[in-house]
């Protein structure tokens, strides 16, 4: 039971309707602690998106090659 409870995906928070622009995007992840990971839950367009800087306790910095609206799961 403990490995199941320790899974970081149990604490996913969904950031909805985040507008990414072409280039660097800094997003407040609202977790209140150092982030462990992220994934896209929805994307409304065609873009390549990747993390640009190390995880920290306030923000997620993503690089996008196009302007696109996304939903992001953060944990």
Coordinates of C-alpha atoms in Angstrom, one line a residue:
X1 CA 0.0 0.0 0.0
X2 CA 2.8 2.4 0.8
X3 CA 4.3 2.4 -2.8
X4 CA 0.8 3.3 -4.1
X5 CA 0.4 6.2 -1.7
X6 CA 3.9 7.5 -2.4
X7 CA 3.3 7.8 -6.2
X8 CA 3.8 11.5 -7.0
X9 CA 1.0 11.3 -9.7
X10 CA -1.5 11.2 -6.8
X11 CA -0.9 14.9 -6.3
X12 CA -1.4 16.1 -9.9
X13 CA -2.8 19.7 -10.3
X14 CA -4.2 20.7 -13.7
X15 CA -3.4 24.2 -15.0
X16 CA -6.1 25.0 -17.5
X17 CA -6.1 27.4 -20.5
X18 CA -2.4 28.4 -20.4
X19 CA -1.5 30.5 -23.4
X20 CA 2.0 29.7 -24.6
X21 CA 3.8 32.0 -26.9
X22 CA 6.5 31.3 -29.4
X23 CA 9.7 31.2 -27.2
X24 CA 10.2 31.0 -23.5
X25 CA 7.1 30.8 -21.2
X26 CA 7.3 31.1 -17.4
X27 CA 4.3 29.6 -15.6
X28 CA 3.5 29.7 -11.9
X29 CA 2.8 26.0 -11.1
X30 CA 1.0 26.8 -7.7
X31 CA 2.3 23.7 -6.0
X32 CA 4.1 25.5 -3.1
X33 CA 7.0 23.1 -3.3
X34 CA 9.7 21.9 -5.8
X35 CA 7.9 20.4 -8.8
X36 CA 8.6 16.7 -9.7
X37 CA 7.2 16.6 -13.2
X38 CA 4.7 17.8 -15.8
X39 CA 2.7 16.6 -18.8
X40 CA 0.3 18.1 -21.3
X41 CA -3.3 17.1 -20.8
X42 CA -4.6 19.0 -23.8
X43 CA -3.1 21.1 -26.6
X44 CA -5.1 23.2 -29.1
X45 CA -2.7 23.4 -32.0
X46 CA 0.6 22.1 -33.4
X47 CA 3.7 22.9 -31.3
X48 CA 6.8 21.3 -29.9
X49 CA 7.0 22.1 -26.2
X50 CA 9.8 21.2 -23.8
X51 CA 11.1 22.3 -20.3
X52 CA 13.8 25.0 -20.5
X53 CA 15.1 25.2 -16.9
X54 CA 15.4 23.0 -13.8
X55 CA 12.4 22.5 -11.6
X56 CA 12.0 24.9 -8.7
X57 CA 9.4 25.8 -6.0
X58 CA 7.6 28.6 -7.9
X59 CA 7.6 28.3 -11.7
X60 CA 7.7 26.0 -14.7
X61 CA 9.6 27.4 -17.7
X62 CA 8.6 25.9 -21.1
X63 CA 9.8 26.6 -24.6
X64 CA 7.3 26.4 -27.4
X65 CA 7.9 26.8 -31.1
X66 CA 4.4 28.2 -31.7
X67 CA 1.6 30.1 -30.0
X68 CA -0.8 27.5 -28.5
X69 CA -3.3 27.0 -25.7
X70 CA -2.6 24.1 -23.4
X71 CA -3.7 22.4 -20.2
X72 CA -0.7 21.2 -18.1
X73 CA -0.7 18.5 -15.4
X74 CA 2.0 19.4 -12.7
X75 CA 3.1 17.3 -9.8

